[in-house]
Steps between C-alpha positions, in 0.01 A plus 500: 500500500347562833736505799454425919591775602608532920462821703640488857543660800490526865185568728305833398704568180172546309486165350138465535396839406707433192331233386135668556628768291646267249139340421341838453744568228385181328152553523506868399597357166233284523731201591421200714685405780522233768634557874588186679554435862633283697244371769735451729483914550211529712544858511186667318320149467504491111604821446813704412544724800769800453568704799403840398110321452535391128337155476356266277314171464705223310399304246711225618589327821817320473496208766804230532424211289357718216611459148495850377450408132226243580341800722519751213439282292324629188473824594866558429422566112309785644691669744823774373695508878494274784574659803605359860469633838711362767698297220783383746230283680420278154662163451813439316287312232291773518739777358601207271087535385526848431838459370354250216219735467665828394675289214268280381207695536694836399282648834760720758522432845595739768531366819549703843632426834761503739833330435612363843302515851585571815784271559654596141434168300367449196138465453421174263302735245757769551747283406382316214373877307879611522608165340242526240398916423591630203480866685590563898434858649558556837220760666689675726397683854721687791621379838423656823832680454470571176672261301331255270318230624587077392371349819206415659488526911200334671396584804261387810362766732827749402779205502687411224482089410772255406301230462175322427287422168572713160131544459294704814220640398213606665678239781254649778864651649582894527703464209701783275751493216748750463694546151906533588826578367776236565656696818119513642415236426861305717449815768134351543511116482862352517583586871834337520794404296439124566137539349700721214662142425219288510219710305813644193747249517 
C-alpha cells in the first residue's frame, strides 16, 4: 500500500531541490509523476523554483477551496507519485485528500515544506501531514554558528520580525528568511524575558 510520506525542514534545507530530483528519478524509469503547488506561493508563478536555479512548471495549481481528488480526478489511475511543493501551505482537508489518495488509490504522496514559520507555530498543512504520514524525514541544514537549523527568522531590510502574517511572499517589502538554531533564533527575536513568557509560555 502506498503511503504520504512528509519531508521537512527549515528555510534552504534543500527541500525543493529534493523534490526536482525526486521526479527525475521517476521519469528515468519511465514513470509519471505529478507536482502540485499551492497557489498561494507566488514565488516562480507556476513553477517550482529551487534556489540553486532548478525549476519546473507544475502540472497542478493547488488554490484554497480545491478538492484535490475532484482536481485529479481521473488522472490518478495514471499517475505512480504525487508530489507537493510548499505542502505546509495546503488545507487540512487537503492532506486529508492526499491522505485518502495514497490508500485508496495505492498512489504515494510526498509532500515538502516547512514545519513552523517565523513565529514557531504550526502551519495548518504542516500540521495535519504529521498527524496523518506514514513516513516523516526531517531535511536538515546548519545555523549561522554552526549548529543545526529548526527555525525560521524573517526579516525586513536586516531586522529580525516578531510579528505579522505567516505567509509574505513577494509582499513588495525588503524581505529575508534566515534558517536558525533555537539559541539564534531567542538571541534574534525574543528581546526580553517578559516576551520569553508571552511567545513560550
Amino acid at each position: 500500500m502506498a503511503k504520504l510520506h512528509f519531508r521537512y525542514g527549515a528555510m534552504n534545507a534543500g527541500k525543493t531541490t529534493i523534490l526536482l530530483q525526486t521526479a527525475y528519478n521517476y521519469e528515468e524509469r519511465g514513470q509519471r509523476v505529478f507536482l502540485l503547488k499551492p497557489s498561494v506561493d507566488t514565488k516562480g508563478e507556476d513553477f517550482v523554483v529551487s534556489r540553486i536555479g532548478l525549476k519546473r512548471k507544475v502540472d497542478f495549481l493547488i488554490h484554497e477551496k480545491d478538492s484535490l481528488i475532484d482536481k485529479l480526478g481521473d488522472s490518478l489511475s495514471e499517475v505512480h507519485c504525487i508530489l507537493v511543493d510548499e505542502a505546509q501551505f495546503l488545507k487540512r482537508e487537503q492532506v486529508t485528500e492526499l491522505f485518502y489518495i495514497t490508500k485508496c488509490y495505492d498512489v504515494p504522496v510526498i509532500g515538502f515544506g516547512l514545519r513552523t514559520d517565523f513565529k514557531t507555530n504550526g502551519f495548518e498543512g504542516a500540521i495535519r501531514f504529521l498527524e496523518l504520514a506514514d513516513s516523516l524525514e526531517e531535511m536538515p541544514t546548519i545555523c549561522r554558528c554552526g549548529r543545526k537549523a529548526r527555525f525560521n527568522g524573517r526579516m525586513i531590510d536586516g531586522q529580525f520580525q516578531t510579528e505579522g502574517s505567516s505567509i509574505a511572499i513577494d509582499d513588495g517589502k525588503n524581505t529575508q528568511y534566515e534558517s536558525l538554531c533555537g539559541k539564534c533564533y531567542i538571541e534574534k527575536t525574543i528581546k526580553n524575558e517578559d516576551s520569553l513568557k508571552n511567545d513560550f509560555v
